[in-house]
Structure formats: structure tokens, C-alpha cells
GROMACS .gro file of N, CA, C and O in nm:
model
  520
    1UNK      N    1   4.875 -14.793 -17.655
    1UNK     CA    2   4.973 -14.818 -17.552
    1UNK      C    3   5.072 -14.926 -17.595
    1UNK      O    4   5.191 -14.915 -17.567
    2UNK      N    5   5.019 -15.030 -17.664
    2UNK     CA    6   5.107 -15.138 -17.710
    2UNK      C    7   5.211 -15.085 -17.808
    2UNK      O    8   5.326 -15.125 -17.804
    3UNK      N    9   5.167 -14.995 -17.899
    3UNK     CA   10   5.260 -14.939 -17.998
    3UNK      C   11   5.369 -14.858 -17.929
    3UNK      O   12   5.486 -14.865 -17.965
    4UNK      N   13   5.333 -14.781 -17.828
    4UNK     CA   14   5.429 -14.701 -17.755
    4UNK      C   15   5.530 -14.791 -17.683
    4UNK      O   16   5.650 -14.767 -17.688
    5UNK      N   17   5.481 -14.897 -17.620
    5UNK     CA   18   5.569 -14.990 -17.550
    5UNK      C   19   5.661 -15.060 -17.649
    5UNK      O   20   5.781 -15.074 -17.623
    6UNK      N   21   5.607 -15.104 -17.761
    6UNK     CA   22   5.687 -15.172 -17.862
    6UNK      C   23   5.790 -15.076 -17.920
    6UNK      O   24   5.908 -15.113 -17.937
    7UNK      N   25   5.753 -14.953 -17.946
    7UNK     CA   26   5.846 -14.853 -17.998
    7UNK      C   27   5.959 -14.828 -17.899
    7UNK      O   28   6.076 -14.819 -17.936
    8UNK      N   29   5.925 -14.818 -17.774
    8UNK     CA   30   6.026 -14.796 -17.670
    8UNK      C   31   6.121 -14.914 -17.663
    8UNK      O   32   6.243 -14.898 -17.652
    9UNK      N   33   6.068 -15.034 -17.672
    9UNK     CA   34   6.151 -15.155 -17.669
    9UNK      C   35   6.245 -15.159 -17.788
    9UNK      O   36   6.364 -15.190 -17.772
   10UNK      N   37   6.196 -15.125 -17.907
   10UNK     CA   38   6.280 -15.123 -18.027
   10UNK      C   39   6.394 -15.022 -18.009
   10UNK      O   40   6.509 -15.050 -18.043
   11UNK      N   41   6.363 -14.907 -17.955
   11UNK     CA   42   6.466 -14.803 -17.934
   11UNK      C   43   6.571 -14.852 -17.834
   11UNK      O   44   6.691 -14.837 -17.856
   12UNK      N   45   6.527 -14.913 -17.727
   12UNK     CA   46   6.621 -14.963 -17.625
   12UNK      C   47   6.710 -15.071 -17.683
   12UNK      O   48   6.832 -15.068 -17.665
   13UNK      N   49   6.652 -15.166 -17.754
   13UNK     CA   50   6.731 -15.275 -17.814
   13UNK      C   51   6.827 -15.220 -17.918
   13UNK      O   52   6.944 -15.259 -17.922
   14UNK      N   53   6.783 -15.127 -17.999
   14UNK     CA   54   6.869 -15.066 -18.100
   14UNK      C   55   6.986 -14.991 -18.036
   14UNK      O   56   7.099 -14.999 -18.082
   15UNK      N   57   6.958 -14.919 -17.929
   15UNK     CA   58   7.062 -14.846 -17.858
   15UNK      C   59   7.164 -14.941 -17.798
   15UNK      O   60   7.283 -14.917 -17.803
   16UNK      N   61   7.115 -15.050 -17.740
   16UNK     CA   62   7.206 -15.149 -17.680
   16UNK      C   63   7.293 -15.212 -17.788
   16UNK      O   64   7.413 -15.230 -17.768
   17UNK      N   65   7.236 -15.243 -17.903
   17UNK     CA   66   7.314 -15.302 -18.011
   17UNK      C   67   7.418 -15.203 -18.063
   17UNK      O   68   7.532 -15.241 -18.090
   18UNK      N   69   7.380 -15.079 -18.074
   18UNK     CA   70   7.475 -14.976 -18.120
   18UNK      C   71   7.587 -14.959 -18.019
   18UNK      O   72   7.704 -14.948 -18.056
   19UNK      N   73   7.555 -14.961 -17.890
   19UNK     CA   74   7.659 -14.949 -17.787
   19UNK      C   75   7.754 -15.066 -17.792
   19UNK      O   76   7.875 -15.050 -17.779
   20UNK      N   77   7.702 -15.187 -17.813
   20UNK     CA   78   7.788 -15.305 -17.821
   20UNK      C   79   7.879 -15.296 -17.942
   20UNK      O   80   7.996 -15.331 -17.936
   21UNK      N   81   7.826 -15.248 -18.053
   21UNK     CA   82   7.906 -15.235 -18.174
   21UNK      C   83   8.018 -15.134 -18.154
   21UNK      O   84   8.128 -15.150 -18.205
   22UNK      N   85   7.991 -15.028 -18.079
   22UNK     CA   86   8.092 -14.926 -18.052
   22UNK      C   87   8.191 -14.971 -17.946
   22UNK      O   88   8.299 -14.915 -17.935
   23UNK      N   89   8.154 -15.071 -17.868
   23UNK     CA   90   8.237 -15.112 -17.756
   23UNK      C   91   8.373 -15.163 -17.800
   23UNK      O   92   8.471 -15.143 -17.731
   24UNK      N   93   8.379 -15.229 -17.914
   24UNK     CA   94   8.506 -15.280 -17.963
   24UNK      C   95   8.520 -15.246 -18.110
   24UNK      O   96   8.437 -15.283 -18.191
   25UNK      N   97   8.627 -15.177 -18.143
   25UNK     CA   98   8.652 -15.132 -18.279
   25UNK      C   99   8.795 -15.172 -18.315
   25UNK      O  100   8.891 -15.110 -18.270
   26UNK      N  101   8.809 -15.279 -18.395
   26UNK     CA  102   8.942 -15.331 -18.430
   26UNK      C  103   9.025 -15.228 -18.506
   26UNK      O  104   9.147 -15.222 -18.487
   27UNK      N  105   8.963 -15.146 -18.588
   27UNK     CA  106   9.038 -15.044 -18.662
   27UNK      C  107   9.098 -14.941 -18.566
   27UNK      O  108   9.214 -14.902 -18.578
   28UNK      N  109   9.019 -14.900 -18.468
   28UNK     CA  110   9.072 -14.808 -18.367
   28UNK      C  111   9.178 -14.878 -18.283
   28UNK      O  112   9.278 -14.818 -18.243
   29UNK      N  113   9.158 -15.008 -18.258
   29UNK     CA  114   9.257 -15.086 -18.184
   29UNK      C  115   9.390 -15.094 -18.257
   29UNK      O  116   9.496 -15.093 -18.195
   30UNK      N  117   9.384 -15.101 -18.389
   30UNK     CA  118   9.508 -15.104 -18.468
   30UNK      C  119   9.585 -14.974 -18.447
   30UNK      O  120   9.707 -14.975 -18.431
   31UNK      N  121   9.514 -14.863 -18.444
   31UNK     CA  122   9.579 -14.734 -18.419
   31UNK      C  123   9.638 -14.732 -18.278
   31UNK      O  124   9.753 -14.690 -18.259
   32UNK      N  125   9.564 -14.779 -18.181
   32UNK     CA  126   9.614 -14.784 -18.043
   32UNK      C  127   9.735 -14.877 -18.031
   32UNK      O  128   9.824 -14.854 -17.950
   33UNK      N  129   9.737 -14.981 -18.111
   33UNK     CA  130   9.847 -15.078 -18.106
   33UNK      C  131   9.981 -15.014 -18.142
   33UNK      O  132  10.087 -15.068 -18.108
   34UNK      N  133   9.977 -14.897 -18.205
   34UNK     CA  134  10.102 -14.826 -18.236
   34UNK      C  135  10.184 -14.802 -18.109
   34UNK      O  136  10.306 -14.799 -18.114
   35UNK      N  137  10.117 -14.787 -17.995
   35UNK     CA  138  10.187 -14.771 -17.866
   35UNK      C  139  10.265 -14.896 -17.830
   35UNK      O  140  10.360 -14.891 -17.754
   36UNK      N  141  10.220 -15.009 -17.882
   36UNK     CA  142  10.276 -15.139 -17.846
   36UNK      C  143  10.388 -15.183 -17.941
   36UNK      O  144  10.466 -15.272 -17.907
   37UNK      N  145  10.393 -15.122 -18.060
   37UNK     CA  146  10.483 -15.167 -18.165
   37UNK      C  147  10.631 -15.163 -18.130
   37UNK      O  148  10.709 -15.240 -18.186
   38UNK      N  149  10.671 -15.076 -18.042
   38UNK     CA  150  10.813 -15.071 -18.005
   38UNK      C  151  10.858 -15.203 -17.941
   38UNK      O  152  10.973 -15.243 -17.958
   39UNK      N  153  10.766 -15.271 -17.876
   39UNK     CA  154  10.801 -15.393 -17.803
   39UNK      C  155  10.735 -15.520 -17.855
   39UNK      O  156  10.785 -15.630 -17.830
   40UNK      N  157  10.622 -15.508 -17.923
   40UNK     CA  158  10.545 -15.625 -17.967
   40UNK      C  159  10.514 -15.619 -18.116
   40UNK      O  160  10.497 -15.511 -18.172
   41UNK      N  161  10.501 -15.737 -18.175
   41UNK     CA  162  10.460 -15.748 -18.314
   41UNK      C  163  10.339 -15.841 -18.321
   41UNK      O  164  10.316 -15.924 -18.233
   42UNK      N  165  10.264 -15.827 -18.429
   42UNK     CA  166  10.147 -15.912 -18.452
   42UNK      C  167  10.127 -15.921 -18.603
   42UNK      O  168  10.162 -15.830 -18.677
   43UNK      N  169  10.074 -16.033 -18.648
   43UNK     CA  170  10.051 -16.052 -18.791
   43UNK      C  171  10.140 -16.163 -18.846
   43UNK      O  172  10.217 -16.225 -18.773
   44UNK      N  173  10.129 -16.189 -18.975
   44UNK     CA  174  10.196 -16.304 -19.036
   44UNK      C  175  10.348 -16.302 -19.024
   44UNK      O  176  10.409 -16.408 -19.016
   45UNK      N  177  10.411 -16.188 -19.023
   45UNK     CA  178  10.557 -16.181 -19.014
   45UNK      C  179  10.606 -16.144 -18.874
   45UNK      O  180  10.722 -16.105 -18.858
   46UNK      N  181  10.521 -16.155 -18.776
   46UNK     CA  182  10.556 -16.112 -18.640
   46UNK      C  183  10.670 -16.195 -18.582
   46UNK      O  184  10.675 -16.317 -18.596
   47UNK      N  185  10.760 -16.125 -18.519
   47UNK     CA  186  10.873 -16.186 -18.447
   47UNK      C  187  10.875 -16.126 -18.307
   47UNK      O  188  10.826 -16.017 -18.283
   48UNK      N  189  10.937 -16.200 -18.215
   48UNK     CA  190  10.956 -16.145 -18.080
   48UNK      C  191  11.047 -16.026 -18.088
   48UNK      O  192  11.140 -16.022 -18.169
   49UNK      N  193  11.019 -15.928 -18.006
   49UNK     CA  194  11.103 -15.809 -17.994
   49UNK      C  195  11.144 -15.799 -17.848
   49UNK      O  196  11.174 -15.902 -17.788
   50UNK      N  197  11.141 -15.681 -17.791
   50UNK     CA  198  11.163 -15.664 -17.648
   50UNK      C  199  11.057 -15.744 -17.572
   50UNK      O  200  11.083 -15.803 -17.468
   51UNK      N  201  10.936 -15.749 -17.628
   51UNK     CA  202  10.826 -15.830 -17.576
   51UNK      C  203  10.792 -15.939 -17.676
   51UNK      O  204  10.836 -15.935 -17.791
   52UNK      N  205  10.713 -16.037 -17.636
   52UNK     CA  206  10.678 -16.146 -17.727
   52UNK      C  207  10.582 -16.102 -17.837
   52UNK      O  208  10.507 -16.006 -17.819
   53UNK      N  209  10.584 -16.174 -17.948
   53UNK     CA  210  10.483 -16.151 -18.052
   53UNK      C  211  10.348 -16.191 -17.993
   53UNK      O  212  10.341 -16.273 -17.903
   54UNK      N  213  10.241 -16.129 -18.041
   54UNK     CA  214  10.110 -16.146 -17.979
   54UNK      C  215  10.011 -16.227 -18.062
   54UNK      O  216   9.892 -16.229 -18.031
   55UNK      N  217  10.059 -16.298 -18.163
   55UNK     CA  218   9.968 -16.382 -18.241
   55UNK      C  219   9.908 -16.491 -18.153
   55UNK      O  220   9.977 -16.551 -18.070
   56UNK      N  221   9.779 -16.515 -18.172
   56UNK     CA  222   9.712 -16.621 -18.098
   56UNK      C  223   9.706 -16.598 -17.949
   56UNK      O  224   9.701 -16.693 -17.871
   57UNK      N  225   9.705 -16.473 -17.907
   57UNK     CA  226   9.705 -16.444 -17.763
   57UNK      C  227   9.581 -16.501 -17.695
   57UNK      O  228   9.591 -16.556 -17.585
   58UNK      N  229   9.465 -16.489 -17.759
   58UNK     CA  230   9.341 -16.538 -17.699
   58UNK      C  231   9.348 -16.690 -17.683
   58UNK      O  232   9.356 -16.763 -17.780
   59UNK      N  233   9.353 -16.735 -17.559
   59UNK     CA  234   9.360 -16.878 -17.530
   59UNK      C  235   9.502 -16.929 -17.502
   59UNK      O  236   9.520 -17.045 -17.464
   60UNK      N  237   9.602 -16.844 -17.519
   60UNK     CA  238   9.742 -16.884 -17.496
   60UNK      C  239   9.775 -16.868 -17.348
   60UNK      O  240   9.734 -16.773 -17.284
   61UNK      N  241   9.852 -16.961 -17.296
   61UNK     CA  242   9.898 -16.950 -17.157
   61UNK      C  243  10.011 -16.848 -17.152
   61UNK      O  244  10.096 -16.843 -17.239
   62UNK      N  245  10.010 -16.768 -17.047
   62UNK     CA  246  10.114 -16.667 -17.027
   62UNK      C  247  10.250 -16.735 -17.020
   62UNK      O  248  10.265 -16.841 -16.959
   63UNK      N  249  10.347 -16.672 -17.083
   63UNK     CA  250  10.483 -16.722 -17.077
   63UNK      C  251  10.514 -16.834 -17.172
   63UNK      O  252  10.611 -16.907 -17.152
   64UNK      N  253  10.435 -16.849 -17.279
   64UNK     CA  254  10.456 -16.964 -17.368
   64UNK      C  255  10.480 -16.929 -17.515
   64UNK      O  256  10.488 -17.020 -17.597
   65UNK      N  257  10.494 -16.802 -17.550
   65UNK     CA  258  10.525 -16.771 -17.691
   65UNK      C  259  10.662 -16.831 -17.722
   65UNK      O  260  10.756 -16.814 -17.645
   66UNK      N  261  10.673 -16.903 -17.833
   66UNK     CA  262  10.800 -16.969 -17.866
   66UNK      C  263  10.917 -16.871 -17.876
   66UNK      O  264  10.902 -16.760 -17.925
   67UNK      N  265  11.030 -16.915 -17.825
   67UNK     CA  266  11.158 -16.843 -17.837
   67UNK      C  267  11.159 -16.706 -17.770
   67UNK      O  268  11.236 -16.620 -17.810
   68UNK      N  269  11.076 -16.687 -17.670
   68UNK     CA  270  11.081 -16.562 -17.595
   68UNK      C  271  11.124 -16.592 -17.452
   68UNK      O  272  11.075 -16.686 -17.389
   69UNK      N  273  11.213 -16.510 -17.399
   69UNK     CA  274  11.265 -16.526 -17.264
   69UNK      C  275  11.178 -16.448 -17.165
   69UNK      O  276  11.201 -16.331 -17.139
   70UNK      N  277  11.079 -16.515 -17.111
   70UNK     CA  278  10.984 -16.453 -17.018
   70UNK      C  279  11.042 -16.441 -16.878
   70UNK      O  280  11.127 -16.521 -16.838
   71UNK      N  281  10.987 -16.348 -16.803
   71UNK     CA  282  11.017 -16.340 -16.660
   71UNK      C  283  10.952 -16.461 -16.592
   71UNK      O  284  10.853 -16.516 -16.642
   72UNK      N  285  11.007 -16.500 -16.479
   72UNK     CA  286  10.945 -16.607 -16.401
   72UNK      C  287  10.803 -16.569 -16.362
   72UNK      O  288  10.714 -16.654 -16.358
   73UNK      N  289  10.781 -16.440 -16.338
   73UNK     CA  290  10.648 -16.393 -16.299
   73UNK      C  291  10.545 -16.427 -16.406
   73UNK      O  292  10.435 -16.474 -16.374
   74UNK      N  293  10.579 -16.403 -16.532
   74UNK     CA  294  10.485 -16.435 -16.640
   74UNK      C  295  10.471 -16.586 -16.659
   74UNK      O  296  10.360 -16.636 -16.676
   75UNK      N  297  10.582 -16.656 -16.655
   75UNK     CA  298  10.577 -16.802 -16.675
   75UNK      C  299  10.494 -16.869 -16.566
   75UNK      O  300  10.428 -16.969 -16.593
   76UNK      N  301  10.499 -16.816 -16.445
   76UNK     CA  302  10.432 -16.879 -16.332
   76UNK      C  303  10.300 -16.812 -16.292
   76UNK      O  304  10.244 -16.843 -16.188
   77UNK      N  305  10.252 -16.721 -16.375
   77UNK     CA  306  10.131 -16.645 -16.339
   77UNK      C  307  10.004 -16.729 -16.341
   77UNK      O  308   9.906 -16.693 -16.276
   78UNK      N  309  10.003 -16.837 -16.417
   78UNK     CA  310   9.883 -16.919 -16.428
   78UNK      C  311   9.776 -16.859 -16.518
   78UNK      O  312   9.666 -16.912 -16.529
   79UNK      N  313   9.808 -16.751 -16.585
   79UNK     CA  314   9.711 -16.683 -16.671
   79UNK      C  315   9.697 -16.756 -16.804
   79UNK      O  316   9.795 -16.794 -16.867
   80UNK      N  317   9.575 -16.777 -16.845
   80UNK     CA  318   9.543 -16.813 -16.983
   80UNK      C  319   9.474 -16.691 -17.039
   80UNK      O  320   9.370 -16.648 -16.987
   81UNK      N  321   9.533 -16.633 -17.142
   81UNK     CA  322   9.484 -16.506 -17.193
   81UNK      C  323   9.345 -16.520 -17.253
   81UNK      O  324   9.318 -16.610 -17.333
   82UNK      N  325   9.259 -16.430 -17.214
   82UNK     CA  326   9.126 -16.415 -17.271
   82UNK      C  327   9.091 -16.267 -17.257
   82UNK      O  328   9.173 -16.187 -17.210
   83UNK      N  329   8.973 -16.231 -17.295
   83UNK     CA  330   8.934 -16.090 -17.293
   83UNK      C  331   8.946 -16.029 -17.153
   83UNK      O  332   9.005 -15.923 -17.135
   84UNK      N  333   8.892 -16.096 -17.054
   84UNK     CA  334   8.892 -16.040 -16.918
   84UNK      C  335   9.035 -16.028 -16.864
   84UNK      O  336   9.070 -15.925 -16.804
   85UNK      N  337   9.116 -16.130 -16.884
   85UNK     CA  338   9.255 -16.127 -16.835
   85UNK      C  339   9.334 -16.016 -16.903
   85UNK      O  340   9.406 -15.941 -16.838
   86UNK      N  341   9.319 -16.005 -17.035
   86UNK     CA  342   9.391 -15.902 -17.109
   86UNK      C  343   9.352 -15.763 -17.061
   86UNK      O  344   9.438 -15.678 -17.037
   87UNK      N  345   9.222 -15.740 -17.047
   87UNK     CA  346   9.174 -15.606 -17.008
   87UNK      C  347   9.224 -15.567 -16.870
   87UNK      O  348   9.259 -15.452 -16.847
   88UNK      N  349   9.229 -15.662 -16.780
   88UNK     CA  350   9.281 -15.633 -16.646
   88UNK      C  351   9.432 -15.605 -16.654
   88UNK      O  352   9.482 -15.511 -16.593
   89UNK      N  353   9.503 -15.687 -16.729
   89UNK     CA  354   9.648 -15.675 -16.741
   89UNK      C  355   9.690 -15.543 -16.806
   89UNK      O  356   9.778 -15.474 -16.756
   90UNK      N  357   9.627 -15.510 -16.919
   90UNK     CA  358   9.672 -15.395 -16.997
   90UNK      C  359   9.650 -15.263 -16.923
   90UNK      O  360   9.718 -15.164 -16.949
   91UNK      N  361   9.559 -15.262 -16.828
   91UNK     CA  362   9.535 -15.141 -16.749
   91UNK      C  363   9.649 -15.113 -16.652
   91UNK      O  364   9.681 -14.999 -16.623
   92UNK      N  365   9.712 -15.219 -16.601
   92UNK     CA  366   9.823 -15.204 -16.506
   92UNK      C  367   9.901 -15.336 -16.499
   92UNK      O  368   9.880 -15.418 -16.409
   93UNK      N  369   9.990 -15.358 -16.597
   93UNK     CA  370  10.061 -15.486 -16.605
   93UNK      C  371  10.133 -15.527 -16.476
   93UNK      O  372  10.129 -15.643 -16.436
   94UNK      N  373  10.199 -15.434 -16.412
   94UNK     CA  374  10.277 -15.469 -16.292
   94UNK      C  375  10.187 -15.504 -16.173
   94UNK      O  376  10.229 -15.580 -16.085
   95UNK      N  377  10.067 -15.453 -16.169
   95UNK     CA  378   9.973 -15.490 -16.063
   95UNK      C  379   9.916 -15.629 -16.088
   95UNK      O  380   9.899 -15.708 -15.995
   96UNK      N  381   9.888 -15.661 -16.213
   96UNK     CA  382   9.831 -15.791 -16.249
   96UNK      C  383   9.935 -15.902 -16.234
   96UNK      O  384   9.903 -16.011 -16.185
   97UNK      N  385  10.059 -15.875 -16.278
   97UNK     CA  386  10.167 -15.974 -16.270
   97UNK      C  387  10.289 -15.908 -16.207
   97UNK      O  388  10.378 -15.859 -16.277
   98UNK      N  389  10.292 -15.902 -16.075
   98UNK     CA  390  10.409 -15.843 -16.009
   98UNK      C  391  10.536 -15.916 -16.051
   98UNK      O  392  10.539 -16.039 -16.055
   99UNK      N  393  10.637 -15.839 -16.091
   99UNK     CA  394  10.762 -15.899 -16.136
   99UNK      C  395  10.772 -15.914 -16.287
   99UNK      O  396  10.874 -15.960 -16.338
  100UNK      N  397  10.667 -15.875 -16.360
  100UNK     CA  398  10.673 -15.881 -16.506
  100UNK      C  399  10.783 -15.788 -16.557
  100UNK      O  400  10.815 -15.688 -16.494
  101UNK      N  401  10.839 -15.824 -16.672
  101UNK     CA  402  10.940 -15.737 -16.736
  101UNK      C  403  10.873 -15.624 -16.813
  101UNK      O  404  10.941 -15.531 -16.855
  102UNK      N  405  10.743 -15.632 -16.831
  102UNK     CA  406  10.674 -15.534 -16.913
  102UNK      C  407  10.675 -15.397 -16.845
  102UNK      O  408  10.607 -15.375 -16.745
  103UNK      N  409  10.755 -15.308 -16.901
  103UNK     CA  410  10.768 -15.172 -16.847
  103UNK      C  411  10.672 -15.081 -16.923
  103UNK      O  412  10.708 -15.013 -17.017
  104UNK      N  413  10.547 -15.084 -16.884
  104UNK     CA  414  10.443 -15.008 -16.952
  104UNK      C  415  10.345 -14.962 -16.846
  104UNK      O  416  10.300 -15.042 -16.762
  105UNK      N  417  10.312 -14.835 -16.848
  105UNK     CA  418  10.223 -14.778 -16.747
  105UNK      C  419  10.081 -14.830 -16.756
  105UNK      O  420  10.007 -14.829 -16.659
  106UNK      N  421  10.041 -14.875 -16.873
  106UNK     CA  422   9.907 -14.929 -16.891
  106UNK      C  423   9.818 -14.836 -16.972
  106UNK      O  424   9.851 -14.721 -16.995
  107UNK      N  425   9.707 -14.890 -17.015
  107UNK     CA  426   9.606 -14.815 -17.089
  107UNK      C  427   9.486 -14.803 -16.995
  107UNK      O  428   9.430 -14.904 -16.953
  108UNK      N  429   9.451 -14.683 -16.961
  108UNK     CA  430   9.345 -14.659 -16.863
  108UNK      C  431   9.208 -14.638 -16.927
  108UNK      O  432   9.105 -14.664 -16.865
  109UNK      N  433   9.205 -14.591 -17.052
  109UNK     CA  434   9.080 -14.560 -17.120
  109UNK      C  435   9.008 -14.689 -17.159
  109UNK      O  436   9.061 -14.770 -17.234
  110UNK      N  437   8.887 -14.706 -17.107
  110UNK     CA  438   8.809 -14.829 -17.128
  110UNK      C  439   8.783 -14.858 -17.276
  110UNK      O  440   8.795 -14.971 -17.321
  111UNK      N  441   8.749 -14.757 -17.352
  111UNK     CA  442   8.723 -14.778 -17.496
  111UNK      C  443   8.850 -14.823 -17.566
  111UNK      O  444   8.847 -14.915 -17.649
  112UNK      N  445   8.962 -14.762 -17.533
  112UNK     CA  446   9.088 -14.800 -17.596
  112UNK      C  447   9.126 -14.944 -17.558
  112UNK      O  448   9.173 -15.020 -17.643
  113UNK      N  449   9.103 -14.982 -17.435
  113UNK     CA  450   9.128 -15.120 -17.392
  113UNK      C  451   9.042 -15.216 -17.474
  113UNK      O  452   9.091 -15.318 -17.525
  114UNK      N  453   8.913 -15.184 -17.489
  114UNK     CA  454   8.823 -15.269 -17.569
  114UNK      C  455   8.869 -15.278 -17.714
  114UNK      O  456   8.867 -15.385 -17.774
  115UNK      N  457   8.910 -15.165 -17.769
  115UNK     CA  458   8.955 -15.162 -17.909
  115UNK      C  459   9.084 -15.243 -17.928
  115UNK      O  460   9.099 -15.315 -18.027
  116UNK      N  461   9.175 -15.231 -17.833
  116UNK     CA  462   9.299 -15.310 -17.840
  116UNK      C  463   9.269 -15.459 -17.840
  116UNK      O  464   9.327 -15.535 -17.917
  117UNK      N  465   9.178 -15.500 -17.753
  117UNK     CA  466   9.142 -15.642 -17.748
  117UNK      C  467   9.079 -15.685 -17.881
  117UNK      O  468   9.111 -15.792 -17.933
  118UNK      N  469   8.992 -15.603 -17.937
  118UNK     CA  470   8.929 -15.635 -18.065
  118UNK      C  471   9.036 -15.655 -18.172
  118UNK      O  472   9.027 -15.747 -18.254
  119UNK      N  473   9.138 -15.571 -18.173
  119UNK     CA  474   9.245 -15.581 -18.271
  119UNK      C  475   9.332 -15.705 -18.247
  119UNK      O  476   9.353 -15.787 -18.336
  120UNK      N  477   9.380 -15.722 -18.126
  120UNK     CA  478   9.473 -15.832 -18.096
  120UNK      C  479   9.406 -15.968 -18.108
  120UNK      O  480   9.465 -16.062 -18.162
  121UNK      N  481   9.284 -15.978 -18.060
  121UNK     CA  482   9.217 -16.109 -18.056
  121UNK      C  483   9.174 -16.159 -18.194
  121UNK      O  484   9.138 -16.276 -18.207
  122UNK      N  485   9.184 -16.076 -18.296
  122UNK     CA  486   9.144 -16.122 -18.429
  122UNK      C  487   9.253 -16.206 -18.496
  122UNK      O  488   9.230 -16.268 -18.599
  123UNK      N  489   9.373 -16.212 -18.436
  123UNK     CA  490   9.485 -16.286 -18.496
  123UNK      C  491   9.496 -16.425 -18.436
  123UNK      O  492   9.499 -16.441 -18.315
  124UNK      N  493   9.509 -16.525 -18.523
  124UNK     CA  494   9.532 -16.662 -18.476
  124UNK      C  495   9.681 -16.684 -18.452
  124UNK      O  496   9.762 -16.591 -18.473
  125UNK      N  497   9.720 -16.803 -18.413
  125UNK     CA  498   9.859 -16.829 -18.377
  125UNK      C  499   9.956 -16.813 -18.494
  125UNK      O  500  10.075 -16.794 -18.474
  126UNK      N  501   9.904 -16.819 -18.618
  126UNK     CA  502   9.988 -16.803 -18.737
  126UNK      C  503   9.989 -16.659 -18.787
  126UNK      O  504  10.048 -16.630 -18.891
  127UNK      N  505   9.922 -16.570 -18.716
  127UNK     CA  506   9.919 -16.430 -18.755
  127UNK      C  507   9.819 -16.397 -18.863
  127UNK      O  508   9.819 -16.288 -18.918
  128UNK      N  509   9.729 -16.489 -18.888
  128UNK     CA  510   9.622 -16.465 -18.985
  128UNK      C  511   9.500 -16.415 -18.908
  128UNK      O  512   9.476 -16.456 -18.795
  129UNK      N  513   9.423 -16.328 -18.971
  129UNK     CA  514   9.301 -16.282 -18.906
  129UNK      C  515   9.194 -16.389 -18.915
  129UNK      O  516   9.183 -16.459 -19.017
  130UNK      N  517   9.120 -16.404 -18.807
  130UNK     CA  518   9.015 -16.508 -18.799
  130UNK      C  519   8.896 -16.470 -18.882
  130UNK      O  520   8.866 -16.357 -18.902
   0.00000   0.00000   0.00000
């Protein structure tokens, strides 16, 4: 009975670890980021476009990317970007920050949202991967 219980526990733990590993895939996030490229840049040579560059987003206060003209809604949102804030925002930007200039319907697929966060959050403020 102990062996059966231990075997079941190993299977459950292994499954949970595999699910967590699949939950965020930076390579898939890079592919998804192609939807964002028209307006945003990320990486060492990133510059502001229609939207701000996204280097160092994790931990950055909304409305503070240098040399970008943010809406008052973003500047005054009080958001400090982290995983939870990003995931809520990217699903429906206008609902999260009414008055934002971001004209994007959002990403509804949970896996794609997770993958995008994995990709974006790997960049520090200088556009280098952590």
C-alpha cells in the first residue's frame, strides 16, 4: 500500500511540475509578441513606437517609460506592473485602464497570456535578458 501511495504521489507531483513548466513558454510568447510589434518594441535596441518600449516592464510604474507621451489614464492608474497586473490588463486593456490610448482588443487565451508574460518579463530595463 505504501508503494502505491508513494507512486501516486510521484505521479501527481510530476504532473504538477509538468503543468507549471507548460504554463509559461517564453519562446511561444515571442511568437505571440508579433501581435504587439506594430506598436511596441522590446530588447536592446527597443525604442518607443505608437506604444512605449516594454523593457523592464516587471516592476515599472505605469506611465513612466522615458520619452513616451502616455495618456493621463495610464500615468494616473497607480499600476506597478507585475505578472498579475499584466495578465489582467492584456486581456482587456480598456477595462483595466479606462481612457488608455492602447487600441487593442486584448488576448483572451490564458496560455498565450502566460507565454507573453514569460517573454516580456525576461527583459530588464536595458533590454537584456535576465
